[in-house]
Short mmCIF file of C-alpha atoms and ligand atoms in Angstrom, two decimals:
data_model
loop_
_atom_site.label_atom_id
_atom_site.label_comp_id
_atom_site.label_asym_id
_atom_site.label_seq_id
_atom_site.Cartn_x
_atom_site.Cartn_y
_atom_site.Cartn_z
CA UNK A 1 1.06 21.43 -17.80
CA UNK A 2 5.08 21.34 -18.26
CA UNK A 3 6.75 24.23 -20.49
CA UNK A 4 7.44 21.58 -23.12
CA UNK A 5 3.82 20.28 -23.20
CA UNK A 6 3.19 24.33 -24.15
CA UNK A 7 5.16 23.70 -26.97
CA UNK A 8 4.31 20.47 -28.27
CA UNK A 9 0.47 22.07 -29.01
CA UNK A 10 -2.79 20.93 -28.11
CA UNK A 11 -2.97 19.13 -31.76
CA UNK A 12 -0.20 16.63 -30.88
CA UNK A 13 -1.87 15.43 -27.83
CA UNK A 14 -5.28 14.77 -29.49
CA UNK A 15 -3.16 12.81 -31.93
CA UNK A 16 -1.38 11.24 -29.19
CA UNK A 17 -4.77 10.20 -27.49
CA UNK A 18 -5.94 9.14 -30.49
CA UNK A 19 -3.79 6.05 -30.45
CA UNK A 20 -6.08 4.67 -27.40
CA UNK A 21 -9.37 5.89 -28.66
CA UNK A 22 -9.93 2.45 -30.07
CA UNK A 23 -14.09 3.63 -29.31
CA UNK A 24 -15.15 7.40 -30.41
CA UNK A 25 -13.00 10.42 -31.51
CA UNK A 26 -11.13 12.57 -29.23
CA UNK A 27 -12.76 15.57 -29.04
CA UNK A 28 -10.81 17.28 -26.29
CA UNK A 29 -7.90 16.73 -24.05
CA UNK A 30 -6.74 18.76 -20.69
CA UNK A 31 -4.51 18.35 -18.65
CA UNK A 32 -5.76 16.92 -15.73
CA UNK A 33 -5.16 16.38 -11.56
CA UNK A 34 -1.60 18.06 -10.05
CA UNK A 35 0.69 14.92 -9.96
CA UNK A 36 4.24 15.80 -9.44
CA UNK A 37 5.94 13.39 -11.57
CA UNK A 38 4.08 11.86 -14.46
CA UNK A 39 2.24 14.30 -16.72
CA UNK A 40 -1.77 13.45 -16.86
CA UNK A 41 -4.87 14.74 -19.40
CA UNK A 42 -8.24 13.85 -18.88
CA UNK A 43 -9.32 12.89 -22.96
CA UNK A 44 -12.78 13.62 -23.80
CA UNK A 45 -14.70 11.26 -26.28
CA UNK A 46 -17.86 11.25 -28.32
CA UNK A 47 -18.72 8.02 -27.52
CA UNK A 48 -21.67 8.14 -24.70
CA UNK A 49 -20.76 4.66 -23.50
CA UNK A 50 -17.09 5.61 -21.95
CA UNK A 51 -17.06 9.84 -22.43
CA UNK A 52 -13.59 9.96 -20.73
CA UNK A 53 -10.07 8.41 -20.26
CA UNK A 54 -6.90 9.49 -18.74
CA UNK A 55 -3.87 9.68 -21.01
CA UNK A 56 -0.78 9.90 -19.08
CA UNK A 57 3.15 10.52 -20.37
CA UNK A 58 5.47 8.67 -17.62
CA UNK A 59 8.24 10.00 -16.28
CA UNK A 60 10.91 7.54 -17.39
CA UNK A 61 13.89 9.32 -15.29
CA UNK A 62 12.24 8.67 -12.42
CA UNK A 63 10.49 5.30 -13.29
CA UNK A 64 13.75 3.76 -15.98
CA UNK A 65 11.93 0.62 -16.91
CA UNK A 66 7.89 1.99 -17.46
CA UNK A 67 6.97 -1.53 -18.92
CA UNK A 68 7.24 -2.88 -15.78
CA UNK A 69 4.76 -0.41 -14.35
CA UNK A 70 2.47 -1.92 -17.18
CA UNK A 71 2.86 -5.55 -16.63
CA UNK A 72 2.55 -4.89 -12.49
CA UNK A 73 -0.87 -2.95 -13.75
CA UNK A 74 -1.91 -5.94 -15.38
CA UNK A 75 -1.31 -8.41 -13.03
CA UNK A 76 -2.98 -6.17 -10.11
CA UNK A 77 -5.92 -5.78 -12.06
CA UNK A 78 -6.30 -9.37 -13.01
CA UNK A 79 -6.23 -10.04 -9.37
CA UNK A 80 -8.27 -7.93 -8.36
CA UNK A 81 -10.96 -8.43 -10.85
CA UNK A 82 -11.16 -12.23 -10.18
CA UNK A 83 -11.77 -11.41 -6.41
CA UNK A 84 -14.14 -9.51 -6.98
CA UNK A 85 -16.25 -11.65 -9.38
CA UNK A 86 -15.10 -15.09 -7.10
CA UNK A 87 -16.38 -12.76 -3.68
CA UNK A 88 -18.76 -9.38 -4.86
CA UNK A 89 -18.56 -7.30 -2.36
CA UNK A 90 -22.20 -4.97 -0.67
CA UNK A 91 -20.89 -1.68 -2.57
CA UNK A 92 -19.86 0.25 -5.84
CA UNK A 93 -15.67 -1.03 -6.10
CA UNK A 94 -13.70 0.16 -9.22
CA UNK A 95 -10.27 -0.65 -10.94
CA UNK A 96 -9.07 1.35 -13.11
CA UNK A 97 -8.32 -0.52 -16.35
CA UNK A 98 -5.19 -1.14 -18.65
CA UNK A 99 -6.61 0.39 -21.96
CA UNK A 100 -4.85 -0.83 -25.37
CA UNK A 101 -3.99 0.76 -28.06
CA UNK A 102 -5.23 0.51 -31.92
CA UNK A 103 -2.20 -1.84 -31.70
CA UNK A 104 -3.31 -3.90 -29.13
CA UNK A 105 -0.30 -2.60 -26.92
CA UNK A 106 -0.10 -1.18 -23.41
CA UNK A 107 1.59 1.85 -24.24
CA UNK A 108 2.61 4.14 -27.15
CA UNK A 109 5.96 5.54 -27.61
CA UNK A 110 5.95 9.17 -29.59
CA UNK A 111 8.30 10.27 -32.36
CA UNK A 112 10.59 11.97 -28.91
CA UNK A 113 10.29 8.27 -27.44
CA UNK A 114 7.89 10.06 -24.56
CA UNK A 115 5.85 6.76 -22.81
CA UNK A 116 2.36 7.04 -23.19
CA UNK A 117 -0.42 5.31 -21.55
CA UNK A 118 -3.43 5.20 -20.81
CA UNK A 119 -6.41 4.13 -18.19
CA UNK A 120 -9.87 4.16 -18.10
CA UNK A 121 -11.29 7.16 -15.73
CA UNK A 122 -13.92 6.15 -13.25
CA UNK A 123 -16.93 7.97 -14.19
CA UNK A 124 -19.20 9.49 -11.84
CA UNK A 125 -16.61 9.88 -9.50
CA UNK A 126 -14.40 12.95 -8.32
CA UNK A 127 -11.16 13.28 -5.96
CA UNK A 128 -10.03 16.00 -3.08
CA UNK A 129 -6.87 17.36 -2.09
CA UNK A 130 -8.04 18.03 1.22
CA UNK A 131 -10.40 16.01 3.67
CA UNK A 132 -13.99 17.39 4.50
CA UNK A 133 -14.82 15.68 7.66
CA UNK A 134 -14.75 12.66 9.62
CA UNK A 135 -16.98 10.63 7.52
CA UNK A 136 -14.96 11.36 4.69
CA UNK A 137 -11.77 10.58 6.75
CA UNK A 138 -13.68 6.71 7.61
CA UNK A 139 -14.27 6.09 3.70
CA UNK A 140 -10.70 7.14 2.48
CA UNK A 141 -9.37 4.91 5.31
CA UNK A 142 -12.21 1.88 4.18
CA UNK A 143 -10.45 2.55 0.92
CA UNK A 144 -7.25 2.06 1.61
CA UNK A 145 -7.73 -1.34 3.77
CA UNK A 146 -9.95 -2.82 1.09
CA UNK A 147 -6.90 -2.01 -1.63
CA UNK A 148 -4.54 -3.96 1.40
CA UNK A 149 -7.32 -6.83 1.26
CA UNK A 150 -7.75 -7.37 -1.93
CA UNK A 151 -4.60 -7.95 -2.47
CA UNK A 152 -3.64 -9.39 0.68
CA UNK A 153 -3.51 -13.09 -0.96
CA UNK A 154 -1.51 -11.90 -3.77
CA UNK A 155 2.17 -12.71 -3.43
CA UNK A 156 4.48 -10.46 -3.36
CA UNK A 157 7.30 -11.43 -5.70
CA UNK A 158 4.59 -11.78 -8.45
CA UNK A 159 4.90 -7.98 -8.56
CA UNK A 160 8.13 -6.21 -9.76
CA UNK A 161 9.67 -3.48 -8.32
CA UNK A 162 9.06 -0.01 -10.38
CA UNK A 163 11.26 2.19 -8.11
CA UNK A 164 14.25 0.52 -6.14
CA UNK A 165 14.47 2.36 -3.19
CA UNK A 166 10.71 3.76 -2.62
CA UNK A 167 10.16 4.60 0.85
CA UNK A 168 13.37 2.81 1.77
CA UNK A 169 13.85 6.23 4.35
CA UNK A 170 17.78 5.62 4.83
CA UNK A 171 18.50 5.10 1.58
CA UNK A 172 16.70 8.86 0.98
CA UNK A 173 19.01 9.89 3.66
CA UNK A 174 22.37 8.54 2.15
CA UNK A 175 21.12 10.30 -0.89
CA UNK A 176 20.29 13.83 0.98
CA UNK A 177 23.91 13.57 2.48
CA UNK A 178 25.73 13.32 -0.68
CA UNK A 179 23.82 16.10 -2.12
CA UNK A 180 24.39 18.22 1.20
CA UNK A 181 27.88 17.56 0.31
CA UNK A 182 27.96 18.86 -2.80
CA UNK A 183 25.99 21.86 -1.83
CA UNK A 184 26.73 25.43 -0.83
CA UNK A 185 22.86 25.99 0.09
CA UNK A 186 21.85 29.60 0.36
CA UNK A 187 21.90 30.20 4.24
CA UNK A 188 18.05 31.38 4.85
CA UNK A 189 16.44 30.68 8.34
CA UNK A 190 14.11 28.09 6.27
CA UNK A 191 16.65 26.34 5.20
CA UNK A 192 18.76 26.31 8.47
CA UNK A 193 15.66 24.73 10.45
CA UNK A 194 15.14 21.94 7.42
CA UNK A 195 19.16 21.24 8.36
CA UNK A 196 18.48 20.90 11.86
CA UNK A 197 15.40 19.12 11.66
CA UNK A 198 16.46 16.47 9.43
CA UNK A 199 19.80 16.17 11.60
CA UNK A 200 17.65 15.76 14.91
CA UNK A 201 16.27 12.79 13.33
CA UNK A 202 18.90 10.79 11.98
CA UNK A 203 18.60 7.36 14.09
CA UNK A 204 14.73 7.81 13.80
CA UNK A 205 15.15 7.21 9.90
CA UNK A 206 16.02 3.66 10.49
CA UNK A 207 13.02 3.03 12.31
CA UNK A 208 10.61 0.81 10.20
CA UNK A 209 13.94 -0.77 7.96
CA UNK A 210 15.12 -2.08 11.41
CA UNK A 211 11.69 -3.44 12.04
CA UNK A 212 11.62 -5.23 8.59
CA UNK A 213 15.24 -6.43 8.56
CA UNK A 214 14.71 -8.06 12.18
CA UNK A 215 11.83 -9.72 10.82
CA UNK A 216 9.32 -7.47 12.72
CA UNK A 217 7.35 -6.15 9.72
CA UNK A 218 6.47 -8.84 6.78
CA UNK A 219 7.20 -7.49 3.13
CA UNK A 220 3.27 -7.34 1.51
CA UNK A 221 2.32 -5.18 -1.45
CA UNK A 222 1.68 -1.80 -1.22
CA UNK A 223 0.20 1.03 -3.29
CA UNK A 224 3.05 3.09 -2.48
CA UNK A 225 1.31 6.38 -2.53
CA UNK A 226 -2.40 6.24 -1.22
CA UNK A 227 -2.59 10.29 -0.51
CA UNK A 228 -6.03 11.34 -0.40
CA UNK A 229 -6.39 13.26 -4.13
CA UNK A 230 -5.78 9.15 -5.14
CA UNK A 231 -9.29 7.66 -3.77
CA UNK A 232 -12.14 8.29 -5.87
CA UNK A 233 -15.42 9.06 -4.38
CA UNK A 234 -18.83 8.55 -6.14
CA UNK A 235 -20.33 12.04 -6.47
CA UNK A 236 -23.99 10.98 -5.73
CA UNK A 237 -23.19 8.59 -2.76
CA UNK A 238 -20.20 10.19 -1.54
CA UNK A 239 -18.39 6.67 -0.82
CA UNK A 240 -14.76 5.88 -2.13
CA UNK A 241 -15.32 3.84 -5.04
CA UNK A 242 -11.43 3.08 -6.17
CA UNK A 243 -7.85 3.99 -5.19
CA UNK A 244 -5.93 5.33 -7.93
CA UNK A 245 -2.49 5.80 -9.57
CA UNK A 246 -0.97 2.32 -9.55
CA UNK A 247 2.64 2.91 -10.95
CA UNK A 248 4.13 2.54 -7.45
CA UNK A 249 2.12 -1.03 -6.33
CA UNK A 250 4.70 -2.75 -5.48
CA UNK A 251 6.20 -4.85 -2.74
CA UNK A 252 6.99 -3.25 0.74
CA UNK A 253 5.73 -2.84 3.68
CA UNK A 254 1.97 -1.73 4.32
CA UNK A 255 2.99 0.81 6.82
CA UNK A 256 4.61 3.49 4.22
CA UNK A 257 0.86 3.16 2.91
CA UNK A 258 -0.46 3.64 6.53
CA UNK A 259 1.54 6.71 7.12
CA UNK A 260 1.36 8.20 3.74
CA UNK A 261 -2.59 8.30 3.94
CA UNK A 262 -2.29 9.95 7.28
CA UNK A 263 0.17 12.12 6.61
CA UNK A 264 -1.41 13.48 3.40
CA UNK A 265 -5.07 12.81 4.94
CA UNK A 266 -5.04 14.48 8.58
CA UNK A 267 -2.82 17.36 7.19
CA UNK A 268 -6.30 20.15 6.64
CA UNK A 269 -3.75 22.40 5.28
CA UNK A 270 -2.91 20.56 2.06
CA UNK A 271 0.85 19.40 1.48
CA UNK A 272 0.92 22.58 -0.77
CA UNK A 273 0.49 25.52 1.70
CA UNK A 274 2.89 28.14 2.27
CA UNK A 275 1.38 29.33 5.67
CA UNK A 276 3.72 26.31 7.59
CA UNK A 277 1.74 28.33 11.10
CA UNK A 278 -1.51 26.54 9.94
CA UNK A 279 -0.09 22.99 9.93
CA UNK A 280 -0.96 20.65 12.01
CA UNK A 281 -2.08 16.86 12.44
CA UNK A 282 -5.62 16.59 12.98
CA UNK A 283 -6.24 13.11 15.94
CA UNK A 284 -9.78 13.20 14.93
CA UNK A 285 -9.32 12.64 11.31
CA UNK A 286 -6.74 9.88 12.29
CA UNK A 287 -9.01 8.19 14.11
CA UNK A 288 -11.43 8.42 11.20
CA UNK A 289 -9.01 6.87 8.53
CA UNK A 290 -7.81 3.88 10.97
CA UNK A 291 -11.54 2.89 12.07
CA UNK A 292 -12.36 2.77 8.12
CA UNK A 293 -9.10 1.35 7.72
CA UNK A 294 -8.89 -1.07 10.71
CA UNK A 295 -13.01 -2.15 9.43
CA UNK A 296 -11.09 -3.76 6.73
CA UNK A 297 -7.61 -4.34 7.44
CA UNK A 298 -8.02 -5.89 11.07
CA UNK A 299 -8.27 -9.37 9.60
CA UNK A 300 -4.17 -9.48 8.16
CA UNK A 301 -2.48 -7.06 10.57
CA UNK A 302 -0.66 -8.74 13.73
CA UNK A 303 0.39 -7.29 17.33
CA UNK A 304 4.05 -6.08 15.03
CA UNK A 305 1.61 -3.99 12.36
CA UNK A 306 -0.23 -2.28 15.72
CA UNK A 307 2.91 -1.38 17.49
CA UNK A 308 4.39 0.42 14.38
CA UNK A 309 1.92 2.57 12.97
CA UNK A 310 2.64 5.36 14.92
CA UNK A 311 6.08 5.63 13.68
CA UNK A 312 5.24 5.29 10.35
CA UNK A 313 2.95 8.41 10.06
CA UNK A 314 5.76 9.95 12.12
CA UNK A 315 8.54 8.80 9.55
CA UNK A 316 6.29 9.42 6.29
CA UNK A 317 5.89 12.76 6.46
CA UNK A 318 9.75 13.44 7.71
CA UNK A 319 10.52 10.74 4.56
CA UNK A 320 8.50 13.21 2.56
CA UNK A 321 10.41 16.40 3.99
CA UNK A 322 13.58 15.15 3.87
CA UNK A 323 12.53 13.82 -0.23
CA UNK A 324 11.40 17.80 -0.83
CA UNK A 325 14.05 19.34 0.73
CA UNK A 326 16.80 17.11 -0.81
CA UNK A 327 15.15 18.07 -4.50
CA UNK A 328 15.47 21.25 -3.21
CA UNK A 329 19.26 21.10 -2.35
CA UNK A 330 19.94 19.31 -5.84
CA UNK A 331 18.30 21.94 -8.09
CA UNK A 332 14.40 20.83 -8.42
CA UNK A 333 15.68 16.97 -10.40
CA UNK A 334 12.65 15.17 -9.42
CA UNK A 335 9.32 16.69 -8.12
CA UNK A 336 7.53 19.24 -10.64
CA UNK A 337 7.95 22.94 -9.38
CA UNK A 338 6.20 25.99 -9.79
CA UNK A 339 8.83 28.43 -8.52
CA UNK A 340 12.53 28.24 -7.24
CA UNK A 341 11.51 27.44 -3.37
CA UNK A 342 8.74 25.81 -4.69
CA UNK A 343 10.31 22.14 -2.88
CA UNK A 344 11.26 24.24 0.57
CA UNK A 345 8.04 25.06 0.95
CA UNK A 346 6.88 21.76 0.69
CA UNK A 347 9.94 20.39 3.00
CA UNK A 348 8.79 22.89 5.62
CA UNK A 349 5.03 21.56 5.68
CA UNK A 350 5.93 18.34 6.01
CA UNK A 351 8.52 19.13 8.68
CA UNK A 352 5.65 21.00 10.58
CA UNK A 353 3.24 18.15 10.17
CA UNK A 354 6.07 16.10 11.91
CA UNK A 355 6.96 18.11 14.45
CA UNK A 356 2.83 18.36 15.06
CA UNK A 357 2.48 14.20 15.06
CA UNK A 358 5.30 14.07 17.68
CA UNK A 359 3.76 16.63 20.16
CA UNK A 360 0.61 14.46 19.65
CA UNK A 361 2.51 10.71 20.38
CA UNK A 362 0.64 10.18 23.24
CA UNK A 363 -2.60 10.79 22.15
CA UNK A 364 -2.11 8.52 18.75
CA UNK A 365 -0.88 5.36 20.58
CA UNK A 366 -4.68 6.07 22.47
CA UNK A 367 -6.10 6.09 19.42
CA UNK A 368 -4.57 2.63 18.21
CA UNK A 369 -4.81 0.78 21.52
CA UNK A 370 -8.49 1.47 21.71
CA UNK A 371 -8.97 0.72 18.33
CA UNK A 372 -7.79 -2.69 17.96
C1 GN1 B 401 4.62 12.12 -5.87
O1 GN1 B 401 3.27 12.41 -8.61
P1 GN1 B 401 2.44 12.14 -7.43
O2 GN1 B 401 1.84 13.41 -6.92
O3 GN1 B 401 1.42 11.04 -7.69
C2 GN1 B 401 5.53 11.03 -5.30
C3 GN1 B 401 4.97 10.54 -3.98
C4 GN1 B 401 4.78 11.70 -3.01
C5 GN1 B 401 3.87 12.74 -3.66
C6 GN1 B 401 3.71 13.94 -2.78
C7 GN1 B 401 6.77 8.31 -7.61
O4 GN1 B 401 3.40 11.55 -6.25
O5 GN1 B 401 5.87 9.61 -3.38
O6 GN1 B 401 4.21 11.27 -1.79
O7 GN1 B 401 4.42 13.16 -4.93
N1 GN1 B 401 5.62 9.91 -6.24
C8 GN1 B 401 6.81 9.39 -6.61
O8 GN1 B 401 2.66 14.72 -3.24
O9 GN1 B 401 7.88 9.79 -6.16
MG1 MG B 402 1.70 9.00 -7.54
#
C-alpha cells in the first residue's frame, strides 16, 4: 500500500468499495497483488454468491485518459463473451468482468478526483510470481495463446490506445537519452554496467519497429503485459483459467506479449531479486510456454511471427531494463519503489536475464524451429 493510502484510513476505502457493492456489504478490504502502477484491494463481501471483488485506484499520470481503459474493457469482454457462448470451449475460461456502480457507471471518482474501478475476482483461483515447473510453464503459455485467439478476429482499431508509446522500445530509448542528459547519475559500478549495457544495444532497440514498419509484423491486439502473476490458475485443477489486468489491451504487435511472458515466465528468480548471480533464462521453461502457446496460437501466426520471437524475448526484457533503469535516472516518476535503488535493482535483473537469453540464441531458435 502507497504512504498516502496509510493516510487516507482503512474507513475511506470500505466507503470507497462500497460504491460497487451493488450485492452485500463490504466487510473488509486489503490491499491486494504487488502491481507497480495502479493501486489494487481485494474487497471482501457478505454475500455467499460473489464473496470477493477487486477495487482498483488507476494511475491517471501514467494512463491520462482512464475512460478509455474502461470502454476498451468493455468492448474486450463483449467479444470475448460472445465467442465463447457462439464456440464453448472443453475447459473452465474466465473474464474478468466490468462491475458498475450503484450508479450504473464504470468507475467512481473520489472527493481527490482518484479513478476508481472495479472487477469481479475469479474465485477459486490463485496467481504466482514465479513458475513451478514445466507443466505450469505449458498452461501459462495455453493461456496466453487462447487470450491471442480469442481475440484474433477482433479488429484492431475497434480498440483505443491507453498508453501511446507502450512497448514502442525506441521511443523508451529517446526518452532514456534525454533523461541521461539531464542527469549527473551517481557513478556506482551498477550503474556504469546499466550505461554500457544499454549503449551496446542501441541498433538492437529498433529491432521489432523495423519489422513492423517494413510490413514484416501485422499490428493485432495485445494484452500488453501477460507476466506470469497475471494468469489465474484454478486451485483444485491447477489449469489457467483467465489472464488478467486488461488496462494495457490494446493494439500492437503480439510479440511484446510473446517476449514479456518469457521474459517474466522463464526468469526462476523473480523480476524482484537482488542476487542478479542467480539470474538466468531457463530453455526448458521456454519450451514449455511456446508448446502451450504454439497449441493455440499456431493457427494465426505466419513464417514473419516464427522468425521474430527470439528477438522479442531478447528485446523485452532489455525494453524492461532500459524502462527500470531510466525511472531510476529520473528520480523513481513511474514504477512504485520500495527503496532509493529500488528501480536499479530491477534494471540489473533484467539486464542479466538479457545477457542470459543471448548466450542461449542458439539453443532458442532450436526450440522454435522444432516447434513449428
Ligand atoms: C508494470 O503494474 P504492473 O505490475 O501490472 C508495467 C509493465 C511491466 C511490469 C513489470 C502500464 O505492470 O509494463 O512489465 O510493471 N505496466 C505499465 O513488473 O507500465
Ligand atoms: Mg499491468
Amino acid at each position: 500500500m502507497t504512504e498516502e493510502f496509510n493516510t487516507q484510513g482503512a474507513e475511506n476505502l470500505v466507503a470507497i468499495a462500497d460504491q460497487f457493492a451493488r450485492l452485500g456489504k463490504v466487510t473488509d478490504v486489503k490491499a491486494f497483488g504487488s502491481g507497480n502502477i495502479n493501486d489494487t484491494f481485494l474487497v471482501n463481501l457478505d454475500f455467499s454468491e460473489e464473496q470477493h471483488f477487486v477495487l482498483q485506484r488507476i494511475n491517471t499520470q501514467v494512463f491520462r485518459q482512464p475512460q478509455l481503459i474502461m470502454q476498451n474493457m468493455r468492448t474486450f469482454t463483449e467479444h470475448v463473451r460472445k465467442r465463447l457462448q457462439d464456440t464453448p470451449l472443453n475447459r473452465r475460461w474466465e473474464v474478468p468482468r466490468v462491475l458498475l456502480t450503484k450508479d450504473a457507471q464504470d468507475h467512481w471518482r473520489d472527493a481527490n478526483g482518484s479513478f476508481w474501478r472495479a472487477i469481479s475476482f475469479i474465485e477459486g483461483s490463485q496467481s504466482f510470481d514465479t513458475m513451478r515447473d514445466r507443466s505450469h510453464a505449458k498452461e501459462i503459455g495455453y493461456a496466453l495463446g487462447m487470450f491471442h485467439n480469442l481475440i484474433s478476429d477482433l479488429p484492431p482499431e475497434k480498440l483505443a490506445d491507453t498508453l501511446q508509446g507502450f512497448h514502442i522500445t525506441p521511443l523508451y530509448l529517446q526518452h532514456y537519452e534525454e533523461v541521461l542528459a539531464k542527469t549527473i547519475a551517481c557513478q556506482s559500478s551498477e550503474v556504469n554496467y546499466c550505461l554500457q549495457f544499454v549503449s551496446d544495444r542501441q541498433t538492437f532497440a529498433h529491432i521489432l519497429e523495423n519489422a513492423k514498419a517494413e510490413g514484416k509484423l501485422p499490428l493485432r491486439l495485445m494484452h500488453g503485459d501477460p507476466k506470469i502473476n497475471n494468469v489465474m490458475f484454478d486451485t483444485a485443477t491447477q489449469q489457467a483459467v483467465s489472464v488478467i489486468d486488461l488496462d494495457t489491451v490494446k493494439p500492437g504487435l503480439v510479440h511484446y506479449d510473446i517476449g514479456d511472458c518469457l521474459r517474466s515466465g522463464c526468469n526462476p528468480a523473480g523480476e524482484e531479486t537482488e542476487n542478479w548471480d542467480s539470474v538466468y533464462f531457463d530453455t526448458d521453461l521456454c519450451q514449455g510456454i511456446l508448446q502451450g502457446y504454439l497449441s493455440v496460437a499456431k493457427a494465426f501466426l505466419t513464417e514473419n511471427d516464427y522468425a521474430y520471437i527470439y528477438n522479442a524475448i531478447r528485446l523485452i526484457a532489455f525494453e524492461l531494463g532500459l524502462r527500470f533503469f531510466a525511472d531510476y535516472l529520473a528520480g523513481n516518476v513511474y514504477f512504485k519503489i520500495k527503496h532509493p535503488e529500488h528501480n536499479l535493482a530491477r534494471a540489473i535483473v533484467q539486464f542479466k536475464l538479457t545477457e542470459s537469453i543471448e548466450s542461449q540464441e542458439t539453443q532458442i531458435y532450436n526450440i522454435i524451429k522444432d516447434m513449428k
